[in-house]
Structure formats: structure tokens, C-alpha cells
Amino acid sequence: MRGKSVLARRSALPVLGLFALPVGWAFLLLIVPYGIMVAISFWTRQFPLFVPDFQFGNYLQLFSDPQYYTVILRTAKIAALVTLAATCLGYPLAYYLVFVIKTERLRALLYMLVIVPLWVSYLLRTYTWKTILGTDGALNSALKWLGVIDQPISLFLYNQWSMVITLTYIFIPFVVMPVFAALENIPRNLIEASEDLGVRPFGTFLRVILPLSAGGVISGATVTFCLAFGDFVAPVLVGGPDGTMVANLLQSQFGAALNWPLGSALATVVLLIVMALLWLSARLDRAGRVALG
Amino acid sequence: MRKLLWWQKGLSGLALAVLGFLYLPIVVLIIFSFNDSPVISFPLSGFTLDWYRAFLSNPEILTALWNSLYVAFFATLLSITIGTMAALALYRHDFPGKRLFTNVILLPLSLPGLVTGIAMLNFYKQIGLPQSLTAVIIGHATALMGIVVSQVLARLVKMNPRFLEASADLGARPLETFFRVTLPEIRSAIMGAALLCFTLSFDEIPVTYFLTGRDVTLPIFIYSTLRRGITPEINAIGTAIVAVSVLLIILSVGLLRDRPKK
């Protein structure tokens, strides 16, 4: 243990520097800004200024004025639909990669193919849906060209569905990654044991594979919901008049409407929802692990 | 797994369809960047490179591109430096508030960017820092630090701690140990994380939107152009960006992959 003590004594001074910068940075540029945002959410607006105050008026307004709470509810609904759709589409893909693909090389390659779009400009992938779904866009013109329809369908773009499609598309890889990891970690002998005991493959899937991959599903779904809830690009590019989301509201509060305290209150609500979900998902994950030994 | 059952066949079909779905927009983007029609619709009318010429000769776009590269470079440099220090601190030492510190650094990764952007905007206003590209750089570096910390920490955990003890026993000072033992071990993780940070910063919108002043970055330029209408020029820029990001990603995956144990 001599080495350890030497290490501890020798590194005392540089260690202080090692801590000071990152901890100071995280404190000054993360904790303080979030704190200031929460503080400003209690301020009052006296046009065109904001004055320090401590009152719950902004929150009251958010939850009593239908102009605001309908948007929050709609955003939650869309984020939930996106989470559901991305999970239902992402899970089979992860299952396919882990259990159907036989060779390691092909699996690695296909997994790469799932990841690559994730890192290809998120803005451009969202924008392309605008060009695909538009009235004279790729989808309508292709359908017309193929003779399926004679009139372009305007139903595709600028509504809640176009937003669900676009966001689902964006978040599928966010589900595939953790589910893939969870499926890969299932001990193969558990599956064999289940089969040896005469359980049919679908039963094995329902009673062994699905419960053991629940942790992956939970973490994928949590990230998807959180990020979809506050998405900044899709509501502006493919959303329509019936699809105002939290992001649009925030943009206007910090832009034309110039009401930072109200905007800060709304952003604080988003922050609290995300933190609550992260906490819940961590707890569920831990509980699941204990139960499964 | 033996012969595929009906539901597994259905599942495989669905999986391949989803995989195709992931590439549909990218393919559409690339195809129409070469199509010589101002509207994005089928049938295709002919091949052209005009959209590429148009964006390469548009000074507004080139300035925005330069701003983006400038921001991404310095944001990456900052987040790599501080993120690596944070990872080392977390790896080697227990300190009060360690869990809080970890959670706070990782929070921006699951928090919508606009909350981080708004929080920083409020903060900058209070301390009197004007909205500018510098403000954006600090914002990106802070938001992306979590990526560096998680990637570097993952590599550090796999490192054999006896190397550090051996180095100290042989009389190396901590800094010397860092440069000659630790750094070579984590270098590829750092480089992989750097490429990721660069790509994400280059593409970032919400934080940039709230923190930038009069200077626009490329994504902000595209974002505001798109609110007015669509031009195939954007497809050409997009295709160029896609090509570069795919290249960077392949590089970073190669670097982040665990090397086989010797």
C-alpha cells in the first residue's frame, strides 16, 4: 500500500487545480444559470422591464390561462405519442439486430447504420421532412406521378401528425441504442433454460426477454420524451397552427412577447418535468435490477 | 435461434423497414441537391451542380459557415480541456457533492437545449455579457462537457490503476504521470469525444439561437431561411454537411471503440 500513500501525498496540490476548474465551471455556468432562471420565474413584468419580486403569478398564469396550459398539455401529448411510436419501432429493430442477425460483423455494421443518422445534422433531417411532406413535396409529387392521387394532399404537413412523424424519425436511434445494450446483456443461458423448460419462443420473449430489457426501454423512452418535449426545430419547421408547442411559446416570450419572467417560469416547468422523469427512470431501473437479482 | 417463426419474420420485416425509414430523408436530401428544378418534387428533371455553385458563391452562407467552424473549434477545445479534468477528478477522488457534480454535468445531455439556452441567456443578461459568438462558445462548451466526461471516464475506468501507482513509485510527479501514463491511455477517447463535440456544436440550434448576437452560424442561417421558404440550395449545403459528418463519425467510432486487450 506504500504506492497508494505516495500517490495520495504527491498529488495533493495539482488535484486542487483539477477540481477547481471543472467544479467552478459547472457551478458558475450550470447551477447558477439554472438558479437565476428559476429566480427570474418569480419576477414581475412591468413593461418593458422586469423587476425582481417573489410571486407565483407567472406559474398561476401558466396553469390557469388556456392559452398556455393547452400548449403544455399538447406538447406532453405529442411527446408521449412520439415516445410510444419510437419505442414500438425501435424495439423490433434492436431485437432484430441482437437475436436474428447471426454474424457479429453484420450486427456491428447494421448497428453503425442506426447510429450514423443520429449524428448527421439534426436540423437537416428535420428540414427534409418538410420537403417530403409538403403539398408540392416529394411524397405528394411521387404519389401523383405514380397515379395514386390526382390532387396533392395537404394533410401531410403543418399539423400535429407531421410533427409526430418527424420527431419519431429523429428519436428512433435514441431508443435502439439502450434497448440494444439491454438485449445484448441478457444471459443466453436464461433463454435456453426457458426453451428447455418447454416455453414456446413467444412465451420466452414475453416472460424472459421483454422483462429483462425493460431497463433499456425505460431509459430510451425517458430520453425521447424529455428531448421531444422541448424540441426546438420540428415545431417551427413542420408544425402548424394547431401544433403550437412549448418551444414556440418560449421563443415568443423571449422574442416578440418580451416576457422573460413568464418564459423563465415555463422553462422551469420543463426543467422540473425532465428532472422528475430522470429521477423516476433511475429509480425504476434500480428497482428492476434488484428484483431480477 | 432456429428457423424463424411467423412473428419473428414479421419483426424482421418491420426492423428492415425502420432501418430504411432512417435513411429516407437523407436520400431525398442528396437526390434533390442534384436535381435541376427549384421545386422539390418528382419526377426528377435533370442533373445539375448549380445549387452547389449557388451556395459556394453566397457570401452570407460562407460567413455563417466560418462562424460555425470558429464556434465549434473553440467550444470543442474548451469542453475537452475542462471535461477531461472533470473526468480525472471524478475517477481518482471522492469529494463532497460528487454525485451532484456528476448529475449537473450530465443534465444538459437529457435536457432540451432550449432550457439550457434560456438559463444561460438569463445569466448573461444579469452579469452583463452581451449576446455574441463568445457567449455561444461558452454555452456549447458547457452543454457538451457531459459527453467528454462520460466518454473519458468510461475509458479511465478500464485503465489498470497499477500503472499510476507504478509511475508514482518510480518517482514521477503527478503531471509527469498524467502526460506519460494516463494521457496515452485516454487519448483516443478524447479524440473521439472531440469529434462528437465538434459535430454537435456545428449543428447546434437552441442554445445558439438564444445566445448569439448579430452573427449567425450556419444552422441558424438555414433555420431562419427555412422559415421563409425552401430552396434546393439548402439541399446542397445539407449534402455537403452530411458528407463531412459521416466522415467525422466514422473516424470517431473508430477512436471510441475499445481497443482489444493486449
Coordinates of C-alpha atoms in Angstrom, one line a residue:
Chain A
M1 CA 0.0 0.0 0.0
R2 CA 3.1 2.2 0.0
G3 CA 2.4 3.2 -3.6
K4 CA -1.1 4.4 -2.7
S5 CA 0.1 6.7 0.0
V6 CA 2.8 8.2 -2.2
L7 CA 0.2 8.8 -4.8
A8 CA -2.1 10.5 -2.4
R9 CA 0.6 12.7 -0.9
R10 CA 2.3 13.7 -4.1
S11 CA -0.9 14.6 -5.9
A12 CA -2.4 16.9 -3.2
L13 CA -1.6 20.2 -4.9
P14 CA -2.4 19.6 -8.6
V15 CA -5.5 17.8 -7.5
L16 CA -6.8 21.1 -6.2
G17 CA -6.4 22.6 -9.6
L18 CA -8.0 19.6 -11.2
F19 CA -11.1 20.2 -9.1
A20 CA -11.3 23.9 -9.0
L21 CA -11.7 24.5 -12.8
P22 CA -14.4 21.8 -13.6
V23 CA -16.3 22.2 -10.3
G24 CA -16.2 26.0 -10.6
W25 CA -17.2 25.9 -14.2
A26 CA -20.2 23.6 -13.5
F27 CA -21.2 25.7 -10.6
L28 CA -20.9 29.1 -12.4
L29 CA -22.2 28.1 -15.8
L30 CA -24.8 25.4 -15.0
I31 CA -26.0 25.7 -11.4
V32 CA -26.0 29.5 -11.2
P33 CA -27.8 30.0 -14.6
Y34 CA -30.4 27.4 -13.8
G35 CA -30.8 29.0 -10.4
I36 CA -31.1 32.5 -12.0
M37 CA -33.7 31.2 -14.4
V38 CA -35.8 29.8 -11.5
A39 CA -35.4 33.1 -9.6
I40 CA -36.5 35.2 -12.6
S41 CA -39.5 33.0 -13.0
F42 CA -40.8 34.7 -9.8
W43 CA -40.2 38.2 -11.1
T44 CA -42.8 40.6 -12.3
R45 CA -43.0 42.2 -15.7
Q46 CA -43.5 46.0 -15.8
F47 CA -43.3 46.6 -19.5
P48 CA -40.7 46.9 -20.9
L49 CA -38.8 46.0 -17.7
F50 CA -38.7 43.0 -15.4
V51 CA -38.4 43.7 -11.7
P52 CA -37.2 41.4 -9.0
D53 CA -40.0 40.0 -7.0
F54 CA -41.2 36.8 -5.4
Q55 CA -44.7 35.9 -6.5
F56 CA -46.3 32.9 -8.1
G57 CA -48.2 34.9 -10.7
N58 CA -46.3 33.5 -13.7
Y59 CA -46.9 29.9 -12.7
L60 CA -50.5 30.7 -11.9
Q61 CA -50.9 32.2 -15.4
L62 CA -49.3 29.2 -17.0
F63 CA -51.7 26.8 -15.3
S64 CA -54.9 28.9 -15.5
D65 CA -54.7 30.6 -18.8
P66 CA -55.8 28.1 -21.5
Q67 CA -53.5 29.8 -24.0
Y68 CA -50.6 28.3 -22.0
Y69 CA -51.8 25.1 -20.4
T70 CA -53.3 23.8 -23.5
V71 CA -49.9 24.1 -25.2
I72 CA -48.2 22.3 -22.3
L73 CA -50.7 19.5 -22.5
R74 CA -50.5 19.3 -26.2
T75 CA -46.7 19.2 -26.1
A76 CA -46.9 16.4 -23.5
K77 CA -49.4 14.5 -25.7
I78 CA -47.2 14.8 -28.8
A79 CA -44.1 13.8 -26.8
A80 CA -45.9 10.8 -25.4
L81 CA -47.1 9.7 -28.9
V82 CA -43.5 10.1 -30.2
T83 CA -42.2 8.1 -27.3
L84 CA -44.7 5.3 -27.9
A85 CA -44.1 5.3 -31.7
A86 CA -40.3 5.4 -31.4
T87 CA -40.3 2.6 -28.8
C88 CA -42.7 0.4 -30.9
L89 CA -40.4 0.9 -34.0
G90 CA -37.1 0.9 -32.2
Y91 CA -37.6 -2.2 -30.1
P92 CA -38.1 -4.6 -33.0
L93 CA -35.1 -3.1 -34.7
A94 CA -32.9 -3.7 -31.7
Y95 CA -34.4 -7.2 -31.2
Y96 CA -33.7 -8.0 -34.9
L97 CA -30.0 -6.9 -34.5
V98 CA -29.4 -8.9 -31.4
F99 CA -31.4 -12.1 -31.9
V100 CA -31.9 -12.5 -35.6
I101 CA -28.7 -11.3 -37.2
K102 CA -26.2 -14.2 -36.9
T103 CA -22.8 -12.8 -37.5
E104 CA -21.0 -10.3 -35.3
R105 CA -19.7 -8.3 -38.2
L106 CA -23.0 -7.8 -39.8
R107 CA -24.5 -6.8 -36.5
A108 CA -21.8 -4.2 -35.8
L109 CA -22.3 -2.8 -39.3
L110 CA -26.1 -2.6 -39.0
Y111 CA -25.8 -1.1 -35.6
M112 CA -23.5 1.6 -37.1
L113 CA -26.1 2.2 -39.7
V114 CA -28.6 3.0 -36.9
I115 CA -26.2 5.4 -35.2
V116 CA -25.0 7.3 -38.2
P117 CA -28.2 9.2 -38.9
L118 CA -28.1 10.3 -35.2
W119 CA -25.0 12.3 -35.8
V120 CA -25.9 13.6 -39.3
S121 CA -27.2 17.1 -38.8
Y122 CA -30.4 17.0 -36.9
L123 CA -31.7 20.3 -38.4
L124 CA -31.3 18.9 -41.9
R125 CA -33.0 15.7 -41.2
T126 CA -35.9 17.6 -39.7
Y127 CA -36.0 20.0 -42.6
T128 CA -36.1 17.2 -45.2
W129 CA -39.4 16.1 -43.8
K130 CA -40.7 19.5 -44.7
T131 CA -39.7 18.9 -48.3
I132 CA -41.1 15.4 -48.2
L133 CA -44.5 16.1 -46.7
G134 CA -45.3 19.4 -48.3
T135 CA -48.2 19.9 -50.7
D136 CA -45.9 20.0 -53.7
G137 CA -43.2 18.0 -51.9
A138 CA -41.6 14.7 -52.6
L139 CA -44.4 12.4 -51.2
N140 CA -47.3 14.2 -52.9
S141 CA -45.5 14.6 -56.2
A142 CA -44.4 10.9 -56.2
L143 CA -47.9 9.8 -55.4
K144 CA -49.3 12.0 -58.2
W145 CA -46.6 10.8 -60.6
L146 CA -47.4 7.2 -59.8
G147 CA -51.1 7.9 -60.4
V148 CA -52.2 7.1 -56.8
I149 CA -53.8 10.6 -56.3
D150 CA -54.8 13.4 -58.7
Q151 CA -54.8 16.2 -56.2
P152 CA -52.0 16.9 -53.7
I153 CA -52.9 16.0 -50.2
S154 CA -52.3 18.9 -47.8
L155 CA -52.9 16.7 -44.8
F156 CA -49.3 15.6 -44.6
L157 CA -47.6 18.8 -43.4
Y158 CA -48.1 21.6 -40.9
N159 CA -50.1 19.6 -38.3
Q160 CA -49.6 17.5 -35.3
W161 CA -49.1 14.3 -37.3
S162 CA -46.3 15.7 -39.3
M163 CA -44.6 16.6 -36.0
V164 CA -45.1 13.1 -34.6
I165 CA -43.7 11.6 -37.8
T166 CA -40.7 13.8 -37.8
L167 CA -39.9 13.5 -34.1
T168 CA -40.4 9.8 -34.2
Y169 CA -38.0 9.6 -37.0
I170 CA -35.4 11.6 -35.0
F171 CA -35.7 9.6 -31.8
I172 CA -35.8 6.0 -33.1
P173 CA -32.0 5.7 -32.6
F174 CA -32.3 7.0 -29.1
V175 CA -34.5 4.0 -28.3
V176 CA -32.5 1.5 -30.3
M177 CA -29.2 2.2 -28.5
P178 CA -30.2 1.4 -24.9
V179 CA -32.5 -1.4 -25.9
F180 CA -29.8 -3.0 -28.0
A181 CA -27.4 -2.8 -25.0
A182 CA -30.1 -4.3 -22.7
L183 CA -30.8 -7.2 -25.1
E184 CA -27.2 -7.9 -25.6
N185 CA -26.7 -8.2 -21.8
I186 CA -29.3 -10.9 -21.3
P187 CA -27.5 -14.1 -20.4
R188 CA -28.1 -16.5 -23.2
N189 CA -28.5 -19.4 -20.8
L190 CA -31.7 -17.9 -19.4
I191 CA -33.2 -18.0 -22.8
E192 CA -32.0 -21.6 -23.3
A193 CA -33.4 -22.6 -19.9
S194 CA -36.7 -21.2 -20.7
E195 CA -36.8 -23.1 -24.0
D196 CA -35.6 -26.3 -22.3
L197 CA -38.5 -26.0 -19.9
G198 CA -40.8 -26.2 -22.9
V199 CA -41.8 -22.5 -23.1
R200 CA -42.5 -21.5 -26.7
P201 CA -40.4 -18.8 -28.2
F202 CA -43.1 -16.2 -28.0
G203 CA -43.6 -17.1 -24.3
T204 CA -39.9 -16.8 -23.8
F205 CA -40.0 -13.4 -25.4
L206 CA -42.8 -12.2 -23.2
R207 CA -41.6 -13.7 -19.9
V208 CA -37.8 -13.6 -20.2
I209 CA -36.6 -11.2 -22.9
L210 CA -39.1 -8.4 -22.5
P211 CA -38.8 -8.0 -18.7
L212 CA -35.0 -8.2 -18.9
S213 CA -34.9 -5.5 -21.5
A214 CA -37.3 -3.2 -19.6
G215 CA -34.4 -1.1 -18.3
G216 CA -33.3 -0.3 -21.8
V217 CA -36.8 0.6 -22.9
I218 CA -37.2 2.9 -19.8
S219 CA -34.0 4.8 -20.4
G220 CA -34.7 5.1 -24.2
A221 CA -38.3 6.3 -23.6
T222 CA -37.2 8.8 -20.9
V223 CA -34.6 10.5 -23.1
T224 CA -37.0 10.5 -26.1
F225 CA -39.9 12.1 -24.0
C226 CA -37.6 14.7 -22.4
L227 CA -36.0 15.8 -25.7
A228 CA -39.2 15.6 -27.8
F229 CA -41.0 17.7 -25.1
G230 CA -38.6 20.6 -25.6
D231 CA -37.7 20.1 -29.2
F232 CA -36.9 23.4 -30.9
V233 CA -36.8 22.6 -34.6
A234 CA -39.7 20.4 -35.6
P235 CA -42.5 22.7 -34.1
V236 CA -41.1 25.6 -36.2
L237 CA -40.4 23.7 -39.4
V238 CA -43.2 21.1 -39.7
G239 CA -45.7 22.1 -37.1
G240 CA -48.8 24.1 -38.0
P241 CA -51.3 26.5 -36.4
D242 CA -52.8 23.6 -34.4
G243 CA -49.4 22.4 -33.3
T244 CA -48.0 25.2 -31.2
M245 CA -45.6 23.6 -28.8
V246 CA -43.7 24.7 -25.7
A247 CA -40.7 25.7 -27.9
N248 CA -42.8 28.1 -29.9
L249 CA -44.2 29.7 -26.7
L250 CA -40.7 30.1 -25.3
Q251 CA -39.5 31.7 -28.5
S252 CA -42.2 34.3 -28.4
Q253 CA -41.8 35.0 -24.6
F254 CA -38.1 35.7 -25.2
G255 CA -38.8 37.4 -28.5
A256 CA -41.8 39.4 -29.6
A257 CA -43.9 39.0 -26.4
L258 CA -40.9 40.1 -24.3
N259 CA -41.9 38.5 -21.1
W260 CA -38.8 36.8 -19.7
P261 CA -40.3 36.1 -16.3
L262 CA -43.2 34.1 -17.8
G263 CA -40.8 32.4 -20.3
S264 CA -38.5 31.5 -17.4
A265 CA -41.4 30.0 -15.5
L266 CA -42.3 27.9 -18.5
A267 CA -38.6 26.8 -18.9
T268 CA -38.5 26.0 -15.2
V269 CA -41.6 23.8 -15.7
V270 CA -39.8 21.9 -18.5
L271 CA -36.7 21.6 -16.3
L272 CA -38.7 20.2 -13.4
I273 CA -40.6 17.7 -15.7
V274 CA -37.3 16.5 -17.1
M275 CA -35.6 16.2 -13.7
A276 CA -38.6 14.3 -12.3
L277 CA -38.6 11.9 -15.2
L278 CA -34.9 11.3 -15.0
W279 CA -35.2 10.6 -11.2
L280 CA -38.2 8.3 -11.8
S281 CA -36.4 6.4 -14.5
A282 CA -33.3 5.9 -12.4
R283 CA -35.4 4.6 -9.6
L284 CA -37.3 2.2 -11.8
D285 CA -34.1 1.0 -13.3
R286 CA -32.6 0.3 -9.8
A287 CA -35.8 -1.3 -8.6
G288 CA -35.9 -3.6 -11.7
R289 CA -32.3 -4.6 -11.2
V290 CA -32.8 -5.6 -7.6
A291 CA -36.0 -7.6 -8.4
L292 CA -34.2 -9.5 -11.1
G293 CA -31.1 -10.2 -9.0
Chain B
M1 CA -32.2 -19.4 -32.7
R2 CA -33.6 -21.9 -35.1
K3 CA -35.9 -21.3 -38.0
L4 CA -37.7 -18.0 -37.9
L5 CA -41.3 -18.1 -36.7
W6 CA -44.0 -16.1 -38.3
W7 CA -43.8 -13.3 -35.7
Q8 CA -40.0 -13.2 -36.0
K9 CA -40.3 -12.9 -39.7
G10 CA -42.8 -10.0 -39.3
L11 CA -40.5 -8.4 -36.8
S12 CA -37.5 -8.7 -39.2
G13 CA -39.6 -7.1 -42.0
L14 CA -40.5 -4.3 -39.6
A15 CA -36.9 -3.9 -38.5
L16 CA -35.6 -3.5 -42.0
A17 CA -38.4 -1.1 -42.9
V18 CA -37.4 1.0 -39.9
L19 CA -33.8 1.0 -41.0
G20 CA -34.9 2.1 -44.4
F21 CA -37.0 4.8 -42.8
L22 CA -33.9 6.2 -41.0
Y23 CA -32.2 6.8 -44.4
L24 CA -35.2 8.1 -46.4
P25 CA -34.8 11.8 -45.6
I26 CA -31.1 11.6 -46.1
V27 CA -31.5 10.0 -49.6
V28 CA -34.2 12.6 -50.5
L29 CA -31.9 15.4 -49.4
I30 CA -29.0 14.1 -51.5
I31 CA -31.1 13.3 -54.6
F32 CA -32.7 16.8 -54.8
S33 CA -29.4 18.6 -54.2
F34 CA -28.5 17.4 -57.8
N35 CA -31.9 18.0 -59.4
D36 CA -32.2 20.9 -61.7
S37 CA -35.6 22.2 -60.6
P38 CA -36.3 24.9 -58.0
V39 CA -39.1 22.8 -56.5
I40 CA -38.6 19.6 -54.6
S41 CA -40.9 17.2 -56.4
F42 CA -40.9 14.1 -58.5
P43 CA -40.3 13.2 -61.3
L44 CA -36.7 14.4 -61.3
S45 CA -36.0 16.8 -64.1
G46 CA -32.2 16.6 -64.7
F47 CA -28.8 16.7 -63.2
T48 CA -27.1 19.9 -62.1
L49 CA -24.4 21.3 -59.8
D50 CA -25.9 24.7 -59.8
W51 CA -27.1 24.5 -56.2
Y52 CA -23.6 23.8 -55.1
R53 CA -22.3 26.7 -57.1
A54 CA -25.0 28.9 -55.7
F55 CA -24.1 28.2 -52.1
L56 CA -20.4 28.3 -52.6
S57 CA -20.7 31.8 -54.1
N58 CA -23.2 33.1 -51.5
P59 CA -21.2 35.3 -49.1
E60 CA -23.8 35.1 -46.4
I61 CA -23.6 31.4 -46.3
L62 CA -19.8 31.4 -46.3
T63 CA -19.7 33.8 -43.4
A64 CA -22.1 31.7 -41.5
L65 CA -20.1 28.6 -42.3
W66 CA -16.9 30.3 -41.0
N67 CA -18.7 31.4 -37.8
S68 CA -19.9 27.8 -37.2
L69 CA -16.4 26.4 -37.7
Y70 CA -15.0 29.1 -35.3
V71 CA -17.6 28.3 -32.6
A72 CA -17.3 24.5 -33.0
F73 CA -13.5 24.6 -32.8
F74 CA -13.3 26.7 -29.6
A75 CA -16.3 25.1 -27.9
T76 CA -14.7 21.7 -28.5
L77 CA -11.3 22.8 -27.2
L78 CA -12.9 24.2 -24.0
S79 CA -15.1 21.2 -23.4
I80 CA -12.3 18.8 -24.0
T81 CA -10.0 20.6 -21.6
I82 CA -12.5 21.0 -18.8
G83 CA -14.3 17.7 -19.4
T84 CA -11.1 15.7 -19.2
M85 CA -10.1 17.4 -16.0
A86 CA -13.6 16.7 -14.6
A87 CA -13.3 13.0 -15.6
L88 CA -9.9 12.7 -13.9
A89 CA -11.3 14.4 -10.8
L90 CA -14.2 12.0 -10.7
Y91 CA -12.1 9.0 -11.4
R92 CA -9.4 9.4 -8.8
H93 CA -11.1 11.1 -5.9
D94 CA -14.1 11.1 -3.7
F95 CA -15.3 14.6 -2.7
P96 CA -18.4 16.0 -1.1
G97 CA -21.0 16.7 -3.7
K98 CA -19.5 14.3 -6.2
R99 CA -22.9 12.9 -7.2
L100 CA -24.4 16.3 -7.6
F101 CA -21.5 17.4 -9.7
T102 CA -21.8 14.4 -12.0
N103 CA -25.6 14.8 -12.4
V104 CA -25.2 18.5 -13.1
I105 CA -22.6 18.0 -15.8
L106 CA -24.7 15.2 -17.4
L107 CA -28.0 17.1 -17.1
P108 CA -27.7 19.1 -20.4
L109 CA -27.5 15.8 -22.3
S110 CA -31.1 14.9 -21.5
L111 CA -32.4 18.4 -21.0
P112 CA -33.9 20.1 -24.1
G113 CA -31.3 22.5 -25.4
L114 CA -33.7 25.4 -25.2
V115 CA -33.8 25.2 -21.3
T116 CA -30.0 25.4 -21.2
G117 CA -30.1 28.3 -23.7
I118 CA -32.7 30.2 -21.8
A119 CA -30.9 29.7 -18.4
M120 CA -27.6 31.0 -19.9
L121 CA -29.4 33.9 -21.6
N122 CA -30.8 35.0 -18.2
F123 CA -27.4 34.5 -16.6
Y124 CA -25.5 36.5 -19.3
K125 CA -28.1 39.3 -19.0
Q126 CA -27.6 39.5 -15.2
I127 CA -23.8 39.7 -15.4
G128 CA -23.9 42.0 -18.5
L129 CA -22.2 39.7 -21.0
P130 CA -23.6 40.6 -24.4
Q131 CA -25.0 38.0 -26.8
S132 CA -22.2 37.1 -29.1
L133 CA -20.3 34.2 -30.6
T134 CA -18.2 34.1 -27.5
A135 CA -21.3 33.6 -25.4
V136 CA -22.3 30.8 -27.8
I137 CA -18.9 29.1 -27.4
I138 CA -19.2 29.1 -23.6
G139 CA -22.7 27.8 -23.9
H140 CA -21.8 25.0 -26.2
A141 CA -18.7 24.0 -24.2
T142 CA -20.8 23.8 -21.1
A143 CA -23.6 21.9 -22.7
L144 CA -21.3 19.4 -24.4
M145 CA -18.9 18.8 -21.5
G146 CA -21.1 15.8 -20.3
I147 CA -20.2 13.9 -23.5
V148 CA -16.4 14.3 -22.9
V149 CA -16.8 13.4 -19.2
S150 CA -18.8 10.2 -19.9
Q151 CA -16.5 9.0 -22.8
V152 CA -13.2 9.7 -21.0
L153 CA -14.5 8.4 -17.7
A154 CA -15.6 5.2 -19.4
R155 CA -12.0 4.7 -20.7
L156 CA -10.4 5.6 -17.4
V157 CA -12.4 3.0 -15.5
K158 CA -10.9 0.4 -17.8
M159 CA -7.4 1.5 -17.2
N160 CA -5.2 -0.5 -14.9
P161 CA -4.7 1.6 -11.8
R162 CA -1.4 -0.1 -11.0
F163 CA 0.2 1.8 -13.9
L164 CA -0.4 5.0 -11.9
E165 CA 1.0 3.5 -8.7
A166 CA 4.0 2.2 -10.6
S167 CA 4.6 5.6 -12.1
A168 CA 4.4 7.3 -8.7
D169 CA 6.6 4.6 -7.1
L170 CA 9.2 5.3 -9.8
G171 CA 9.3 8.9 -8.7
A172 CA 7.2 10.5 -11.4
R173 CA 5.4 13.7 -10.4
P174 CA 1.6 13.7 -10.9
L175 CA 1.8 15.9 -14.1
E176 CA 4.5 13.6 -15.5
T177 CA 2.3 10.6 -14.7
F178 CA -0.6 12.3 -16.5
F179 CA 1.4 13.0 -19.6
R180 CA 3.3 9.8 -19.8
V181 CA 0.8 7.2 -18.4
T182 CA -2.8 8.5 -18.3
L183 CA -2.9 10.6 -21.4
P184 CA -1.7 7.9 -23.9
E185 CA -4.4 5.6 -22.4
I186 CA -7.2 8.0 -22.9
R187 CA -6.0 9.8 -26.0
S188 CA -8.3 8.1 -28.4
A189 CA -11.3 8.5 -26.2
I190 CA -10.5 12.2 -26.0
M191 CA -10.2 12.5 -29.8
G192 CA -13.4 10.6 -30.4
A193 CA -15.3 12.8 -27.9
A194 CA -13.7 15.9 -29.6
L195 CA -15.1 14.8 -33.0
L196 CA -18.5 14.2 -31.5
C197 CA -18.5 17.6 -29.7
F198 CA -17.4 19.3 -32.9
T199 CA -20.2 17.7 -34.9
L200 CA -22.8 18.5 -32.3
S201 CA -21.7 22.1 -31.8
F202 CA -21.5 22.7 -35.6
D203 CA -25.2 21.6 -35.8
E204 CA -26.5 23.1 -32.6
I205 CA -29.6 25.4 -32.7
P206 CA -31.4 26.1 -29.5
V207 CA -28.5 27.3 -27.3
T208 CA -27.1 29.2 -30.3
Y209 CA -30.5 30.8 -31.0
F210 CA -30.7 32.4 -27.6
L211 CA -27.1 33.3 -27.1
T212 CA -25.9 34.7 -30.4
G213 CA -26.0 38.3 -31.3
R214 CA -25.9 39.7 -34.8
D215 CA -23.5 36.9 -36.1
V216 CA -25.3 33.8 -37.3
T217 CA -24.0 30.3 -37.5
L218 CA -24.8 28.0 -40.4
P219 CA -27.6 26.1 -38.7
I220 CA -29.2 29.4 -37.6
F221 CA -28.9 30.8 -41.1
I222 CA -30.6 27.7 -42.5
Y223 CA -33.2 27.7 -39.8
S224 CA -34.2 31.3 -40.5
T225 CA -34.1 30.8 -44.2
L226 CA -36.3 27.8 -43.9
R227 CA -39.0 29.7 -42.1
R228 CA -39.3 31.8 -45.2
G229 CA -39.3 29.0 -47.7
I230 CA -37.4 26.2 -49.3
T231 CA -34.6 26.4 -51.8
P232 CA -32.6 23.4 -53.2
E233 CA -29.5 25.4 -52.3
I234 CA -30.2 24.2 -48.7
N235 CA -30.1 20.6 -50.0
A236 CA -26.7 21.2 -51.5
I237 CA -25.4 22.6 -48.2
G238 CA -27.1 19.8 -46.4
T239 CA -25.5 17.1 -48.6
A240 CA -22.1 18.7 -48.1
I241 CA -22.7 18.7 -44.3
V242 CA -23.9 15.1 -44.4
A243 CA -20.8 14.0 -46.2
V244 CA -18.5 15.7 -43.7
S245 CA -20.4 14.4 -40.7
V246 CA -20.4 10.9 -41.9
L247 CA -16.7 11.1 -42.3
L248 CA -16.2 12.5 -38.8
I249 CA -18.5 9.9 -37.3
I250 CA -16.7 7.0 -38.9
L251 CA -13.4 8.5 -37.5
S252 CA -14.9 8.9 -34.1
V253 CA -16.4 5.5 -33.9
G254 CA -13.0 4.1 -34.8
L255 CA -11.5 6.1 -32.0
L256 CA -14.1 5.4 -29.3
R257 CA -14.2 1.7 -29.9
D258 CA -12.3 -0.3 -27.3
R259 CA -9.0 -1.5 -28.4
P260 CA -8.5 -5.2 -27.9
K261 CA -6.7 -6.0 -24.7
K262 CA -3.1 -6.7 -25.2

